[in-house]
mmCIF file of C-alpha atoms in Angstrom:
data_model
loop_
_atom_site.group_PDB
_atom_site.id
_atom_site.type_symbol
_atom_site.label_atom_id
_atom_site.label_comp_id
_atom_site.label_asym_id
_atom_site.label_seq_id
_atom_site.Cartn_x
_atom_site.Cartn_y
_atom_site.Cartn_z
ATOM 1 C CA MET A 1484 -16.378 -5.932 -16.725
ATOM 2 C CA LEU A 1485 -16.976 -7.516 -12.744
ATOM 3 C CA PRO A 1486 -13.935 -10.377 -13.849
ATOM 4 C CA GLY A 1487 -11.853 -7.364 -15.157
ATOM 5 C CA LEU A 1488 -12.097 -5.442 -11.930
ATOM 6 C CA LEU A 1489 -11.267 -8.052 -9.704
ATOM 7 C CA THR A 1490 -7.906 -8.860 -11.813
ATOM 8 C CA ALA A 1491 -6.820 -5.087 -11.351
ATOM 9 C CA PHE A 1492 -8.195 -5.347 -7.533
ATOM 10 C CA VAL A 1493 -5.702 -8.790 -7.445
ATOM 11 C CA SER A 1494 -3.233 -7.726 -8.921
ATOM 12 C CA SER A 1495 -2.326 -4.191 -7.658
ATOM 13 C CA PHE A 1496 -2.857 -6.116 -4.308
ATOM 14 C CA ALA A 1497 -0.092 -8.314 -4.734
ATOM 15 C CA GLY A 1498 1.757 -5.520 -6.620
ATOM 16 C CA THR A 1499 1.908 -3.713 -3.925
ATOM 17 C CA LEU A 1500 2.203 -6.217 -1.385
ATOM 18 C CA GLY A 1501 5.956 -6.832 -2.715
ATOM 19 C CA PHE A 1502 6.791 -3.498 -2.775
ATOM 20 C CA ALA A 1503 5.836 -3.450 0.590
ATOM 21 C CA VAL A 1504 8.318 -6.085 1.414
ATOM 22 C CA LEU A 1505 10.951 -4.615 -0.808
ATOM 23 C CA LEU A 1506 10.291 -1.398 0.510
ATOM 24 C CA ARG A 1507 11.258 -3.132 3.910
ATOM 25 C CA ALA A 1508 8.063 -0.872 4.708
ATOM 26 C CA PRO A 1509 7.114 -1.679 8.164
ATOM 27 C CA ARG A 1510 5.548 -4.700 8.198
ATOM 28 C CA ARG A 1511 1.682 -3.424 10.579
ATOM 29 C CA SER A 1512 1.972 -1.271 7.006
ATOM 30 C CA HIS A 1513 1.689 -4.431 4.687
ATOM 31 C CA LEU A 1514 -1.886 -4.803 4.417
ATOM 32 C CA PRO A 1515 -3.603 -1.402 4.985
ATOM 33 C CA ALA A 1516 -1.039 -0.585 1.888
ATOM 34 C CA SER A 1517 -1.476 -3.192 -0.158
ATOM 35 C CA LEU A 1518 -5.648 -2.462 0.904
ATOM 36 C CA ILE A 1519 -5.364 1.433 -0.298
ATOM 37 C CA GLY A 1520 -3.211 0.763 -3.535
ATOM 38 C CA ALA A 1521 -5.271 -2.289 -4.753
ATOM 39 C CA CYS A 1522 -8.156 0.688 -3.681
ATOM 40 C CA ALA A 1523 -6.296 3.554 -6.221
ATOM 41 C CA PHE A 1524 -5.983 1.175 -8.700
ATOM 42 C CA SER A 1525 -9.111 -0.731 -9.055
ATOM 43 C CA LEU A 1526 -11.180 2.836 -9.363
ATOM 44 C CA TYR A 1527 -8.236 4.443 -11.881
ATOM 45 C CA TRP A 1528 -9.098 1.162 -13.750
ATOM 46 C CA VAL A 1529 -13.324 1.482 -13.317
ATOM 47 C CA LEU A 1530 -12.606 5.396 -14.685
ATOM 48 C CA THR A 1531 -11.050 4.392 -17.665
ATOM 49 C CA GLN A 1532 -13.455 1.604 -18.624
ATOM 50 C CA LEU A 1533 -16.379 4.018 -18.509
ATOM 51 C CA GLY A 1534 -14.363 6.513 -20.397
ATOM 52 C CA LEU A 1535 -12.200 8.667 -18.750
ATOM 53 C CA SER A 1536 -9.296 9.830 -20.074
ATOM 54 C CA GLU A 1537 -6.100 8.007 -18.452
ATOM 55 C CA ALA A 1538 -4.169 11.244 -17.345
ATOM 56 C CA ALA A 1539 -7.702 11.509 -15.766
ATOM 57 C CA SER A 1540 -8.098 8.791 -14.083
ATOM 58 C CA ILE A 1541 -5.334 8.310 -12.776
ATOM 59 C CA PHE A 1542 -4.833 12.200 -11.289
ATOM 60 C CA CYS A 1543 -8.418 10.391 -9.307
ATOM 61 C CA GLY A 1544 -6.909 7.101 -8.612
ATOM 62 C CA SER A 1545 -3.641 9.073 -7.423
ATOM 63 C CA LEU A 1546 -6.666 11.707 -5.242
ATOM 64 C CA ALA A 1547 -8.164 8.410 -4.055
ATOM 65 C CA GLY A 1548 -5.231 6.502 -2.302
ATOM 66 C CA SER A 1549 -3.641 10.380 -0.577
ATOM 67 C CA VAL A 1550 -6.631 10.524 1.380
ATOM 68 C CA LEU A 1551 -6.571 6.859 2.345
ATOM 69 C CA SER A 1552 -3.014 7.489 3.119
ATOM 70 C CA GLN A 1553 -3.543 9.784 5.243
ATOM 71 C CA ILE A 1554 -6.262 8.463 7.280
ATOM 72 C CA PHE A 1555 -4.716 4.910 7.937
ATOM 73 C CA SER A 1556 -1.211 6.773 8.608
ATOM 74 C CA ARG A 1557 -3.973 9.057 11.318
ATOM 75 C CA ARG A 1558 -4.768 5.781 12.717
ATOM 76 C CA MET A 1559 -2.438 3.371 12.979
ATOM 77 C CA ARG A 1560 -0.390 6.514 14.303
ATOM 78 C CA MET A 1561 3.004 6.265 11.425
ATOM 79 C CA ILE A 1562 4.709 8.672 8.485
ATOM 80 C CA GLY A 1563 2.129 9.284 5.990
ATOM 81 C CA THR A 1564 4.961 8.468 3.249
ATOM 82 C CA ILE A 1565 4.766 5.198 3.693
ATOM 83 C CA PHE A 1566 1.276 5.147 2.795
ATOM 84 C CA ASN A 1567 0.967 6.832 0.379
ATOM 85 C CA THR A 1568 4.366 5.481 -1.920
ATOM 86 C CA LEU A 1569 2.773 2.269 -1.594
ATOM 87 C CA ALA A 1570 -0.316 3.934 -3.152
ATOM 88 C CA ILE A 1571 1.493 4.725 -6.463
ATOM 89 C CA VAL A 1572 3.666 2.184 -6.729
ATOM 90 C CA ALA A 1573 0.731 0.204 -9.305
ATOM 91 C CA PHE A 1574 0.387 4.270 -11.128
ATOM 92 C CA VAL A 1575 4.040 4.633 -11.957
ATOM 93 C CA PRO A 1576 4.771 4.533 -15.655
ATOM 94 C CA GLY A 1577 7.413 2.640 -15.715
ATOM 95 C CA LEU A 1578 7.506 0.443 -18.751
ATOM 96 C CA GLY A 1579 6.187 4.079 -20.345
ATOM 97 C CA LEU A 1580 9.367 4.821 -20.292
ATOM 98 C CA TYR A 1581 10.836 1.985 -20.558
ATOM 99 C CA ARG A 1582 9.951 2.193 -24.364
ATOM 100 C CA CYS A 1583 10.639 6.383 -24.601
ATOM 101 C CA MET A 1584 14.057 4.917 -24.052
ATOM 102 C CA GLU A 1585 14.052 2.031 -26.177
ATOM 103 C CA LEU A 1586 12.429 4.148 -29.438
ATOM 104 C CA MET A 1587 14.808 6.679 -28.898
ATOM 105 C CA GLY A 1588 17.300 3.955 -28.939
ATOM 106 C CA ARG A 1589 16.298 2.711 -32.095
ATOM 107 C CA GLY A 1590 16.605 6.264 -33.991
ATOM 108 C CA GLU A 1591 12.632 6.709 -33.287
ATOM 109 C CA THR A 1592 12.594 10.323 -31.867
ATOM 110 C CA ASP A 1593 9.034 11.278 -32.720
ATOM 111 C CA ALA A 1594 7.242 8.097 -31.132
ATOM 112 C CA GLY A 1595 10.289 8.002 -28.550
ATOM 113 C CA VAL A 1596 8.762 11.382 -27.372
ATOM 114 C CA GLY A 1597 5.313 10.754 -27.585
ATOM 115 C CA ALA A 1598 6.356 8.099 -25.703
ATOM 116 C CA GLY A 1599 7.848 9.907 -23.305
ATOM 117 C CA VAL A 1600 5.876 13.272 -23.038
ATOM 118 C CA GLN A 1601 2.363 10.345 -21.554
ATOM 119 C CA ALA A 1602 4.847 8.927 -19.238
ATOM 120 C CA MET A 1603 4.978 12.885 -18.171
ATOM 121 C CA ILE A 1604 1.690 13.360 -18.130
ATOM 122 C CA SER A 1605 1.401 10.348 -15.570
ATOM 123 C CA ILE A 1606 4.142 10.864 -13.473
ATOM 124 C CA ALA A 1607 2.089 15.166 -13.653
ATOM 125 C CA MET A 1608 -1.376 13.432 -12.718
ATOM 126 C CA ILE A 1609 0.653 10.935 -9.709
ATOM 127 C CA ALA A 1610 1.649 14.417 -8.209
ATOM 128 C CA LEU A 1611 -0.551 16.439 -9.093
ATOM 129 C CA GLY A 1612 -3.232 13.592 -7.495
ATOM 130 C CA LEU A 1613 -1.126 12.995 -3.596
ATOM 131 C CA GLY A 1614 -0.513 16.586 -3.463
ATOM 132 C CA VAL A 1615 -4.060 17.662 -3.771
ATOM 133 C CA GLY A 1616 -5.504 14.891 -1.384
ATOM 134 C CA THR A 1617 -3.325 15.761 0.876
ATOM 135 C CA PHE A 1618 -4.552 19.305 0.523
ATOM 136 C CA LEU A 1619 -7.689 18.366 0.914
ATOM 137 C CA PHE A 1620 -7.520 16.252 3.590
ATOM 138 C CA ARG A 1621 -5.608 18.808 6.071
ATOM 139 C CA ALA A 1622 -8.603 21.451 4.609
ATOM 140 C CA PHE A 1623 -10.963 19.500 6.013
ATOM 141 C CA THR A 1624 -9.291 17.018 9.179
ATOM 142 C CA GLY A 1625 -8.031 21.045 10.041
ATOM 143 C CA LYS A 1626 -4.448 19.051 11.468
ATOM 144 C CA LYS A 1627 -1.065 18.336 9.589
ATOM 145 C CA HIS A 1628 0.475 14.773 10.918
ATOM 146 C CA GLU A 1629 3.256 15.150 13.699
ATOM 147 C CA GLY A 1630 4.151 11.797 14.094
ATOM 148 C CA ARG A 1631 5.944 10.115 16.705
ATOM 149 C CA GLY A 1632 7.833 13.215 17.448
ATOM 150 C CA PRO A 1633 7.309 15.060 20.722
ATOM 151 C CA GLN A 1634 3.772 16.118 21.762
ATOM 152 C CA ARG A 1635 3.235 19.745 20.907
ATOM 153 C CA GLU A 1636 0.596 21.653 23.265
#
């Protein structure tokens, strides 16, 4: 299990770092965001290996990524969207959506719909995990992030 976990961590770290550069995220956010993405995806990987469903594992990984994103965005005084976006890169079901389109194009409608539904479930779990993570963070800390704008008194 350890070699697989290490592979999941390193590959998701590298993928997230690549997207941070591609999306032109601020340079000082590259390493922390990549660590968040790698930790979130590694949690997903461990949970699936332990037998949890893929949807539930994606939810848990996204939730963890969301909470870590909120923590890092406040500590680094950066907008949380930067970290949230990069935290979920490894979860995005691009291949599932591609398979859906491919199967539909070949006339295999039932299989295409199945692949599409699975991809949409993954997308819903990502969104739910991010939302619940942000909600829980705000509920327990009691404050919203104000960013670098004017300070309220």
